[in-house]
mmCIF file of C-alpha atoms and ligand atoms in Angstrom:
data_model
loop_
_atom_site.group_PDB
_atom_site.id
_atom_site.type_symbol
_atom_site.label_atom_id
_atom_site.label_comp_id
_atom_site.label_asym_id
_atom_site.label_seq_id
_atom_site.Cartn_x
_atom_site.Cartn_y
_atom_site.Cartn_z
ATOM 1 C CA UNK A 161 142.918 213.311 214.657
ATOM 2 C CA UNK A 162 139.809 212.792 216.388
ATOM 3 C CA UNK A 163 138.500 212.882 219.616
ATOM 4 C CA UNK A 164 137.772 209.537 219.952
ATOM 5 C CA UNK A 165 141.320 208.536 218.365
ATOM 6 C CA UNK A 166 142.800 211.241 220.822
ATOM 7 C CA UNK A 167 141.006 209.008 223.812
ATOM 8 C CA UNK A 168 142.539 205.765 222.729
ATOM 9 C CA UNK A 169 145.975 206.794 222.417
ATOM 10 C CA UNK A 170 147.955 205.658 225.264
ATOM 11 C CA UNK A 171 149.913 208.555 226.636
ATOM 12 C CA UNK A 172 147.167 210.982 225.935
ATOM 13 C CA UNK A 173 146.813 211.892 229.891
ATOM 14 C CA UNK A 174 143.199 212.849 231.479
ATOM 15 C CA UNK A 175 144.891 216.043 231.796
ATOM 16 C CA UNK A 176 145.360 216.723 227.570
ATOM 17 C CA UNK A 177 141.661 215.492 227.097
ATOM 18 C CA UNK A 178 140.192 218.303 229.695
ATOM 19 C CA UNK A 179 142.510 220.756 228.094
ATOM 20 C CA UNK A 180 141.329 220.139 224.900
ATOM 21 C CA UNK A 181 137.148 220.534 226.272
ATOM 22 C CA UNK A 182 138.191 223.286 227.632
ATOM 23 C CA UNK A 183 139.850 224.884 224.490
ATOM 24 C CA UNK A 184 137.279 223.906 222.525
ATOM 25 C CA UNK A 185 134.614 225.687 225.090
ATOM 26 C CA UNK A 186 136.132 228.734 224.911
ATOM 27 C CA UNK A 187 137.025 228.979 221.283
ATOM 28 C CA UNK A 188 135.293 226.358 219.442
ATOM 29 C CA UNK A 189 132.368 225.217 220.549
ATOM 30 C CA UNK A 190 130.980 224.230 217.042
ATOM 31 C CA UNK A 191 133.687 221.816 216.584
ATOM 32 C CA UNK A 192 132.420 220.112 220.366
ATOM 33 C CA UNK A 193 129.109 220.412 218.913
ATOM 34 C CA UNK A 194 129.911 218.110 215.530
ATOM 35 C CA UNK A 195 131.709 215.605 217.619
ATOM 36 C CA UNK A 196 128.453 215.413 219.643
ATOM 37 C CA UNK A 197 126.303 215.265 216.515
ATOM 38 C CA UNK A 198 128.843 212.630 215.060
ATOM 39 C CA UNK A 199 128.274 210.069 217.747
ATOM 40 C CA UNK A 200 124.735 210.863 218.111
ATOM 41 C CA UNK A 201 124.390 209.835 214.101
ATOM 42 C CA UNK A 202 126.171 206.599 213.727
ATOM 43 C CA UNK A 203 125.877 204.429 212.190
ATOM 44 C CA UNK A 204 123.463 206.143 209.517
ATOM 45 C CA UNK A 205 125.567 209.541 209.409
ATOM 46 C CA UNK A 206 129.590 208.046 208.354
ATOM 47 C CA UNK A 207 132.378 210.217 208.613
ATOM 48 C CA UNK A 208 136.470 211.015 208.160
ATOM 49 C CA UNK A 209 138.812 213.454 208.530
ATOM 50 C CA UNK A 210 139.761 215.141 206.169
ATOM 51 C CA UNK A 211 143.174 217.328 207.800
ATOM 52 C CA UNK A 212 144.105 218.202 210.578
ATOM 53 C CA UNK A 213 145.263 221.572 211.180
ATOM 54 C CA UNK A 214 147.318 222.930 214.153
ATOM 55 C CA UNK A 215 146.289 225.946 216.556
ATOM 56 C CA UNK A 216 149.270 225.661 219.086
ATOM 57 C CA UNK A 217 149.257 222.577 221.273
ATOM 58 C CA UNK A 218 145.620 221.770 219.853
ATOM 59 C CA UNK A 219 145.130 219.201 216.809
ATOM 60 C CA UNK A 220 142.194 219.934 214.888
ATOM 61 C CA UNK A 221 140.169 217.736 212.706
ATOM 62 C CA UNK A 222 138.409 218.924 209.525
ATOM 63 C CA UNK A 223 135.495 216.893 209.128
ATOM 64 C CA UNK A 224 133.552 215.259 206.229
ATOM 65 C CA UNK A 225 129.995 213.868 206.971
ATOM 66 C CA UNK A 226 128.133 211.997 204.486
ATOM 67 C CA UNK A 227 124.422 210.515 205.027
ATOM 68 C CA UNK A 228 122.451 208.332 202.940
ATOM 69 C CA UNK A 229 123.566 206.380 199.398
ATOM 70 C CA UNK A 230 127.221 205.425 199.757
ATOM 71 C CA UNK A 231 126.870 204.631 195.741
ATOM 72 C CA UNK A 232 129.574 206.683 193.860
ATOM 73 C CA UNK A 233 126.708 207.198 191.025
ATOM 74 C CA UNK A 234 124.260 209.015 193.304
ATOM 75 C CA UNK A 235 123.527 212.662 193.291
ATOM 76 C CA UNK A 236 125.690 214.720 195.786
ATOM 77 C CA UNK A 237 124.219 217.120 197.084
ATOM 78 C CA UNK A 238 127.285 219.324 198.991
ATOM 79 C CA UNK A 239 126.733 221.452 202.255
ATOM 80 C CA UNK A 240 129.817 223.171 203.536
ATOM 81 C CA UNK A 241 130.368 226.181 205.989
ATOM 82 C CA UNK A 242 132.988 227.993 208.193
ATOM 83 C CA UNK A 243 135.540 228.531 204.995
ATOM 84 C CA UNK A 244 135.674 232.128 206.520
ATOM 85 C CA UNK A 245 136.805 231.599 210.482
ATOM 86 C CA UNK A 246 134.528 234.747 211.329
ATOM 87 C CA UNK A 247 131.468 233.751 209.965
ATOM 88 C CA UNK A 248 130.551 231.416 212.440
ATOM 89 C CA UNK A 249 126.492 231.505 211.705
ATOM 90 C CA UNK A 250 127.304 229.402 208.754
ATOM 91 C CA UNK A 251 129.021 226.365 210.592
ATOM 92 C CA UNK A 252 125.806 226.839 213.189
ATOM 93 C CA UNK A 253 123.307 226.513 210.362
ATOM 94 C CA UNK A 254 124.661 223.950 208.796
ATOM 95 C CA UNK A 255 125.245 221.962 212.549
ATOM 96 C CA UNK A 256 121.261 222.577 213.146
ATOM 97 C CA UNK A 257 120.404 221.175 209.850
ATOM 98 C CA UNK A 258 122.560 217.502 210.282
ATOM 99 C CA UNK A 259 120.909 217.541 213.755
ATOM 100 C CA UNK A 260 117.749 217.875 212.529
ATOM 101 C CA UNK A 261 118.174 214.952 209.466
ATOM 102 C CA UNK A 262 119.800 213.011 212.281
ATOM 103 C CA UNK A 263 116.482 213.301 214.426
ATOM 104 C CA UNK A 264 114.162 212.821 211.585
ATOM 105 C CA UNK A 265 115.965 210.281 210.098
ATOM 106 C CA UNK A 266 114.742 207.829 213.022
ATOM 107 C CA UNK A 267 111.363 207.919 212.519
ATOM 108 C CA UNK A 268 111.077 209.289 208.966
ATOM 109 C CA UNK A 269 109.702 206.619 206.633
ATOM 110 C CA UNK A 270 109.889 209.414 203.605
ATOM 111 C CA UNK A 271 113.487 211.322 204.613
ATOM 112 C CA UNK A 272 114.960 207.636 204.832
ATOM 113 C CA UNK A 273 113.594 206.315 201.228
ATOM 114 C CA UNK A 274 114.798 209.778 199.620
ATOM 115 C CA UNK A 275 117.898 209.125 201.227
ATOM 116 C CA UNK A 276 118.190 205.354 200.265
ATOM 117 C CA UNK A 277 118.470 207.609 196.422
ATOM 118 C CA UNK A 278 121.087 210.566 196.994
ATOM 119 C CA UNK A 279 124.078 211.171 199.279
ATOM 120 C CA UNK A 280 124.644 214.543 201.584
ATOM 121 C CA UNK A 281 127.755 214.914 201.969
ATOM 122 C CA UNK A 282 128.880 217.645 204.755
ATOM 123 C CA UNK A 283 131.968 219.603 205.476
ATOM 124 C CA UNK A 284 130.411 221.747 208.018
ATOM 125 C CA UNK A 285 133.765 223.674 209.640
ATOM 126 C CA UNK A 286 136.118 223.874 206.860
ATOM 127 C CA UNK A 287 138.696 226.190 208.873
ATOM 128 C CA UNK A 288 138.388 225.355 212.406
ATOM 129 C CA UNK A 289 141.748 227.902 213.385
ATOM 130 C CA UNK A 290 140.402 230.409 211.525
ATOM 131 C CA UNK A 291 136.987 229.971 214.119
ATOM 132 C CA UNK A 292 139.032 229.330 217.110
ATOM 133 C CA UNK A 293 140.891 232.778 216.693
ATOM 134 C CA UNK A 294 137.741 234.544 215.119
ATOM 135 C CA UNK A 295 139.505 234.809 211.724
ATOM 136 C CA UNK A 296 138.371 235.568 208.590
ATOM 137 C CA UNK A 297 141.444 233.681 206.865
ATOM 138 C CA UNK A 298 142.999 230.157 208.143
ATOM 139 C CA UNK A 299 145.880 229.747 210.527
ATOM 140 C CA UNK A 300 148.608 231.036 207.949
ATOM 141 C CA UNK A 301 146.660 234.252 206.939
ATOM 142 C CA UNK A 302 145.316 233.328 204.274
ATOM 143 C CA UNK A 303 141.628 234.016 202.920
ATOM 144 C CA UNK A 304 140.641 230.481 201.614
ATOM 145 C CA UNK A 305 138.000 231.946 199.172
ATOM 146 C CA UNK A 306 140.672 233.969 197.393
ATOM 147 C CA UNK A 307 143.560 230.986 197.219
ATOM 148 C CA UNK A 308 142.282 229.257 194.121
ATOM 149 C CA UNK A 309 144.987 229.504 191.302
ATOM 150 C CA UNK A 310 142.386 231.167 189.337
ATOM 151 C CA UNK A 311 142.367 234.935 187.924
ATOM 152 C CA UNK A 312 139.985 237.249 187.475
ATOM 153 C CA UNK A 313 138.774 239.022 184.259
ATOM 154 C CA UNK A 314 138.242 242.163 185.601
ATOM 155 C CA UNK A 315 139.011 242.280 189.189
ATOM 156 C CA UNK A 316 137.555 244.835 191.834
ATOM 157 C CA UNK A 317 139.364 247.715 192.840
ATOM 158 C CA UNK A 318 141.231 247.139 195.904
ATOM 159 C CA UNK A 319 142.356 244.422 198.026
ATOM 160 C CA UNK A 320 138.697 242.456 198.425
ATOM 161 C CA UNK A 321 139.972 240.964 194.698
ATOM 162 C CA UNK A 322 142.627 239.144 196.537
ATOM 163 C CA UNK A 323 146.303 240.431 196.581
ATOM 164 C CA UNK A 324 149.586 238.726 197.662
ATOM 165 C CA UNK A 325 150.876 241.870 199.549
ATOM 166 C CA UNK A 326 151.094 240.618 203.057
ATOM 167 C CA UNK A 327 148.976 237.983 205.112
ATOM 168 C CA UNK A 328 148.195 241.145 207.609
ATOM 169 C CA UNK A 329 145.755 242.572 205.543
ATOM 170 C CA UNK A 330 142.132 240.860 204.631
ATOM 171 C CA UNK A 331 141.399 238.949 201.444
ATOM 172 C CA UNK A 332 144.767 237.795 201.485
ATOM 173 C CA UNK A 333 145.773 234.650 198.473
ATOM 174 C CA UNK A 334 149.057 232.987 199.342
ATOM 175 C CA UNK A 335 151.613 232.954 197.472
ATOM 176 C CA UNK A 336 152.020 232.842 194.117
ATOM 177 C CA UNK A 337 153.374 228.989 192.799
ATOM 178 C CA UNK A 338 152.307 227.796 196.003
ATOM 179 C CA UNK A 339 150.121 224.596 196.808
ATOM 180 C CA UNK A 340 146.824 225.754 197.912
ATOM 181 C CA UNK A 341 146.485 225.771 201.919
ATOM 182 C CA UNK A 342 145.237 222.613 203.181
ATOM 183 C CA UNK A 343 141.902 223.029 204.256
ATOM 184 C CA UNK A 344 141.182 224.376 200.708
ATOM 185 C CA UNK A 345 143.213 221.435 198.873
ATOM 186 C CA UNK A 346 141.392 218.809 200.929
ATOM 187 C CA UNK A 347 137.525 220.712 199.969
ATOM 188 C CA UNK A 348 138.975 220.507 196.403
ATOM 189 C CA UNK A 349 140.077 216.852 196.968
ATOM 190 C CA UNK A 350 136.399 216.187 199.199
ATOM 191 C CA UNK A 351 134.459 217.322 195.569
ATOM 192 C CA UNK A 352 136.123 215.933 193.004
ATOM 193 C CA UNK A 353 135.567 212.686 194.591
ATOM 194 C CA UNK A 354 132.061 212.989 195.384
ATOM 195 C CA UNK A 355 130.562 214.268 192.368
ATOM 196 C CA UNK A 356 133.269 212.981 189.429
ATOM 197 C CA UNK A 357 130.623 209.671 188.511
ATOM 198 C CA UNK A 358 127.405 211.668 189.825
ATOM 199 C CA UNK A 359 124.456 212.579 187.218
ATOM 200 C CA UNK A 360 123.891 215.976 189.002
ATOM 201 C CA UNK A 361 125.486 217.683 191.847
ATOM 202 C CA UNK A 362 124.255 220.272 193.794
ATOM 203 C CA UNK A 363 126.493 222.615 196.438
ATOM 204 C CA UNK A 364 125.515 225.118 199.107
ATOM 205 C CA UNK A 365 128.646 227.245 200.839
ATOM 206 C CA UNK A 366 127.097 228.769 203.643
ATOM 207 C CA UNK A 367 128.646 232.509 204.337
ATOM 208 C CA UNK A 368 127.472 235.837 206.426
ATOM 209 C CA UNK A 369 128.427 239.573 205.936
ATOM 210 C CA UNK A 370 127.640 240.652 202.352
ATOM 211 C CA UNK A 371 124.327 243.331 202.431
ATOM 212 C CA UNK A 372 120.742 243.974 203.946
ATOM 213 C CA UNK A 373 119.048 241.078 202.164
ATOM 214 C CA UNK A 374 119.855 236.650 201.525
ATOM 215 C CA UNK A 375 121.417 235.943 198.902
ATOM 216 C CA UNK A 376 121.924 233.006 196.543
ATOM 217 C CA UNK A 377 125.172 233.493 194.604
ATOM 218 C CA UNK A 378 126.506 231.099 191.850
ATOM 219 C CA UNK A 379 129.719 231.221 189.469
ATOM 220 C CA UNK A 380 131.428 232.839 188.169
ATOM 221 C CA UNK A 381 133.053 235.280 190.801
ATOM 222 C CA UNK A 382 135.937 235.586 188.721
ATOM 223 C CA UNK A 383 134.387 236.576 185.281
ATOM 224 C CA UNK A 384 131.605 238.785 183.868
ATOM 225 C CA UNK A 385 130.105 235.611 182.580
ATOM 226 C CA UNK A 386 127.345 233.452 182.649
ATOM 227 C CA UNK A 387 127.967 230.006 183.903
ATOM 228 C CA UNK A 388 128.173 226.835 181.165
ATOM 229 C CA UNK A 389 125.003 224.992 183.660
ATOM 230 C CA UNK A 390 122.605 228.582 183.353
ATOM 231 C CA UNK A 391 120.095 226.690 182.086
ATOM 232 C CA UNK A 392 119.824 223.953 184.548
ATOM 233 C CA UNK A 393 120.389 226.610 187.284
ATOM 234 C CA UNK A 394 117.659 228.991 185.692
ATOM 235 C CA UNK A 395 115.168 225.774 185.755
ATOM 236 C CA UNK A 396 116.297 224.689 189.469
ATOM 237 C CA UNK A 397 115.585 228.829 190.592
ATOM 238 C CA UNK A 398 112.353 228.716 188.516
ATOM 239 C CA UNK A 399 111.040 225.432 190.559
ATOM 240 C CA UNK A 400 112.020 227.336 193.543
ATOM 241 C CA UNK A 401 110.602 230.105 193.062
ATOM 242 C CA UNK A 402 107.375 228.587 192.067
ATOM 243 C CA UNK A 403 107.312 226.495 194.654
ATOM 244 C CA UNK A 404 107.978 228.966 197.299
ATOM 245 C CA UNK A 405 106.857 232.615 196.382
ATOM 246 C CA UNK A 406 107.362 234.462 199.532
ATOM 247 C CA UNK A 407 111.162 233.294 199.858
ATOM 248 C CA UNK A 408 113.408 235.858 200.923
ATOM 249 C CA UNK A 409 116.318 235.320 198.242
ATOM 250 C CA UNK A 410 118.151 237.005 195.624
ATOM 251 C CA UNK A 411 119.937 234.745 193.356
ATOM 252 C CA UNK A 412 122.687 236.182 190.933
ATOM 253 C CA UNK A 413 126.034 235.853 190.045
ATOM 254 C CA UNK A 414 128.435 236.624 191.962
ATOM 255 C CA UNK A 415 130.590 238.805 189.546
ATOM 256 C CA UNK A 416 126.600 241.106 189.387
ATOM 257 C CA UNK A 417 128.717 242.305 193.124
ATOM 258 C CA UNK A 418 132.401 242.193 193.324
ATOM 259 C CA UNK A 419 134.844 239.894 191.086
ATOM 260 C CA UNK A 420 137.547 238.057 192.873
ATOM 261 C CA UNK A 421 140.861 236.775 192.245
ATOM 262 C CA UNK A 422 140.973 232.608 193.285
ATOM 263 C CA UNK A 423 137.343 231.705 194.449
ATOM 264 C CA UNK A 424 137.087 227.677 195.277
ATOM 265 C CA UNK A 425 134.510 227.314 193.341
ATOM 266 C CA UNK A 426 134.742 229.146 190.043
ATOM 267 C CA UNK A 427 137.445 226.693 190.207
ATOM 268 C CA UNK A 428 136.219 223.363 191.045
ATOM 269 C CA UNK A 429 133.215 224.293 188.580
ATOM 270 C CA UNK A 430 135.681 224.798 185.871
ATOM 271 C CA UNK A 431 137.849 221.572 186.806
ATOM 272 C CA UNK A 432 134.439 220.009 186.857
ATOM 273 C CA UNK A 433 134.012 220.798 183.454
ATOM 274 C CA UNK A 434 137.152 220.522 182.210
ATOM 275 C CA UNK A 435 136.927 216.415 183.112
ATOM 276 C CA UNK A 436 133.822 216.378 180.854
ATOM 277 C CA UNK A 437 131.218 216.091 184.410
ATOM 278 C CA UNK A 438 127.337 216.301 184.647
ATOM 279 C CA UNK A 439 126.168 218.995 185.709
ATOM 280 C CA UNK A 440 126.256 220.252 188.877
ATOM 281 C CA UNK A 441 125.744 223.642 190.714
ATOM 282 C CA UNK A 442 127.765 225.384 193.144
ATOM 283 C CA UNK A 443 125.324 228.037 195.462
ATOM 284 C CA UNK A 444 126.900 230.142 197.715
ATOM 285 C CA UNK A 445 124.385 231.025 200.754
ATOM 286 C CA UNK A 446 125.400 234.806 201.710
ATOM 287 C CA UNK A 447 123.573 235.401 204.569
ATOM 288 C CA UNK A 448 122.539 239.273 204.749
ATOM 289 C CA UNK A 449 124.052 240.126 208.044
ATOM 290 C CA UNK A 450 123.725 244.144 207.612
ATOM 291 C CA UNK A 451 120.303 243.684 208.223
ATOM 292 C CA UNK A 452 121.348 242.264 212.037
ATOM 293 C CA UNK A 453 123.536 245.139 212.611
ATOM 294 C CA UNK A 454 120.727 247.730 211.728
ATOM 295 C CA UNK A 455 118.351 245.983 214.061
ATOM 296 C CA UNK A 456 121.157 246.509 216.605
ATOM 297 C CA UNK A 457 123.633 248.907 216.253
ATOM 298 C CA UNK A 458 125.719 247.458 219.559
ATOM 299 C CA UNK A 459 127.035 244.345 216.962
ATOM 300 C CA UNK A 460 129.206 247.437 215.306
ATOM 301 C CA UNK A 461 131.242 247.217 218.552
ATOM 302 C CA UNK A 462 132.587 243.715 217.463
ATOM 303 C CA UNK A 463 134.315 242.362 214.793
ATOM 304 C CA UNK A 464 131.774 238.783 215.470
ATOM 305 C CA UNK A 465 128.840 241.142 215.284
ATOM 306 C CA UNK A 466 129.485 242.203 211.759
ATOM 307 C CA UNK A 467 128.985 238.451 210.653
ATOM 308 C CA UNK A 468 126.589 236.623 213.193
ATOM 309 C CA UNK A 469 123.944 237.731 215.408
ATOM 310 C CA UNK A 470 124.549 238.269 218.783
ATOM 311 C CA UNK A 471 120.889 238.555 219.863
ATOM 312 C CA UNK A 472 119.393 234.948 220.806
ATOM 313 C CA UNK A 473 115.903 235.710 219.157
ATOM 314 C CA UNK A 474 117.481 236.846 215.461
ATOM 315 C CA UNK A 475 120.217 233.684 215.616
ATOM 316 C CA UNK A 476 117.531 230.993 216.425
ATOM 317 C CA UNK A 477 115.346 233.091 213.654
ATOM 318 C CA UNK A 478 118.651 232.770 211.124
ATOM 319 C CA UNK A 479 118.863 229.159 212.292
ATOM 320 C CA UNK A 480 115.379 228.188 211.366
ATOM 321 C CA UNK A 481 115.065 230.514 207.961
ATOM 322 C CA UNK A 482 117.050 228.362 205.547
ATOM 323 C CA UNK A 483 115.482 224.800 206.573
ATOM 324 C CA UNK A 484 112.832 225.456 203.548
ATOM 325 C CA UNK A 485 116.349 226.351 201.015
ATOM 326 C CA UNK A 486 118.195 223.246 201.971
ATOM 327 C CA UNK A 487 115.452 220.805 202.198
ATOM 328 C CA UNK A 488 114.358 222.132 198.931
ATOM 329 C CA UNK A 489 117.823 221.557 196.955
ATOM 330 C CA UNK A 490 117.633 217.699 198.830
ATOM 331 C CA UNK A 491 114.260 217.125 197.284
ATOM 332 C CA UNK A 492 115.047 218.908 194.417
ATOM 333 C CA UNK A 493 118.241 216.990 194.173
ATOM 334 C CA UNK A 494 116.291 213.588 194.719
ATOM 335 C CA UNK A 495 113.680 214.560 191.742
ATOM 336 C CA UNK A 496 116.507 216.127 189.526
ATOM 337 C CA UNK A 497 115.638 213.921 186.154
ATOM 338 C CA UNK A 498 111.994 215.528 186.751
ATOM 339 C CA UNK A 499 113.222 218.780 186.243
ATOM 340 C CA UNK A 500 116.536 219.098 184.781
ATOM 341 C CA UNK A 501 115.657 220.908 180.998
ATOM 342 C CA UNK A 502 116.294 219.011 177.877
ATOM 343 C CA UNK A 503 116.226 219.806 174.483
ATOM 344 C CA UNK A 504 113.727 222.505 173.637
ATOM 345 C CA UNK A 505 113.430 223.682 177.472
ATOM 346 C CA UNK A 506 116.896 223.613 177.706
ATOM 347 C CA UNK A 507 116.964 226.296 175.112
ATOM 348 C CA UNK A 508 114.408 228.257 176.801
ATOM 349 C CA UNK A 509 116.239 227.987 180.172
ATOM 350 C CA UNK A 510 119.456 229.171 178.446
ATOM 351 C CA UNK A 511 117.375 232.579 176.875
ATOM 352 C CA UNK A 512 115.485 233.427 180.236
ATOM 353 C CA UNK A 513 118.917 232.654 182.148
ATOM 354 C CA UNK A 514 120.543 234.933 180.077
ATOM 355 C CA UNK A 515 118.412 237.921 180.259
ATOM 356 C CA UNK A 516 117.854 237.201 183.819
ATOM 357 C CA UNK A 517 122.033 237.121 184.747
ATOM 358 C CA UNK A 518 122.760 239.213 181.646
ATOM 359 C CA UNK A 519 126.554 240.299 182.738
ATOM 360 C CA UNK A 520 127.171 243.544 183.736
ATOM 361 C CA UNK A 521 130.201 245.252 184.805
ATOM 362 C CA UNK A 522 131.164 243.813 187.867
ATOM 363 C CA UNK A 523 131.025 247.220 190.591
ATOM 364 C CA UNK A 524 134.262 248.168 191.266
HETATM 365 ZN ZN1 ZN B 692 132.518 234.542 204.048
#
């Protein structure tokens, strides 16, 4: 149930509404901002509720938003955030980007033309209970990025790879032989439905908490091998690097850093491949949060400070810093048939991808 439905229902008192508003202000301002954006963005912005998850008396919607073409065969850019509740900056970054798009759509004719041919699908806050509580996991203590039914070939040592010891430890995968958590299932249904007929799709899932540099990761997280669309990915990265040579990112397969069970994007990518889908490049933006900690050691004293920039000017800078990448992905998506490699070019990109991202032993 979304807040508007809540307002319309008979018997939902003003007191209940103001209680929810207070709860959101205190624990989940990102959801309030998202609901304000929905009101501001209609009718160009389409929305629906994928799932409802409970935090005590409060029912929290998982929203999916759409901008641009509603044609099922349009190319799709999927934007995702808040899978790990503690990583609020990913959600905030997507909300800032959405606000930018909604505002520009009123006057920017080139953006209007661009979006007439492609679709942006955004799920900016997948784990609202986790975010409200300041947890990495969802409300059931499950790490949604370890919850998919895929096993790592050579998992990193320790709990980080994902485990089934118990929900009181981080990186808990959930019980074996049980369905995926509701939030994870919602994302899987959304991705499948949206990209099944698309001739080309891109995804960017926003996280934070690893390393000094901003990284763009891609499958596989659970196997030390290149993804099947390595040539297409190499062509995309080359396009970006030649267009923006001073960019801040490291592009690498996730297994170069660690190897994990249950990665949702590994699972979705493999599923899409098995069903004969067209090229799909699922990317993860991993914001280098250790740099914020290094520049402000007080961040070490709070859990949220390990994952989010706490100093206002650094927060603002982070919200600005990635528009270039998001804008590039949209433009590359719209022009996919101008650069996606075929024939001899495909083989050249494949060889370069193999040299650049050669599987190496995943660090333990
Ligand atoms: Zn994360």
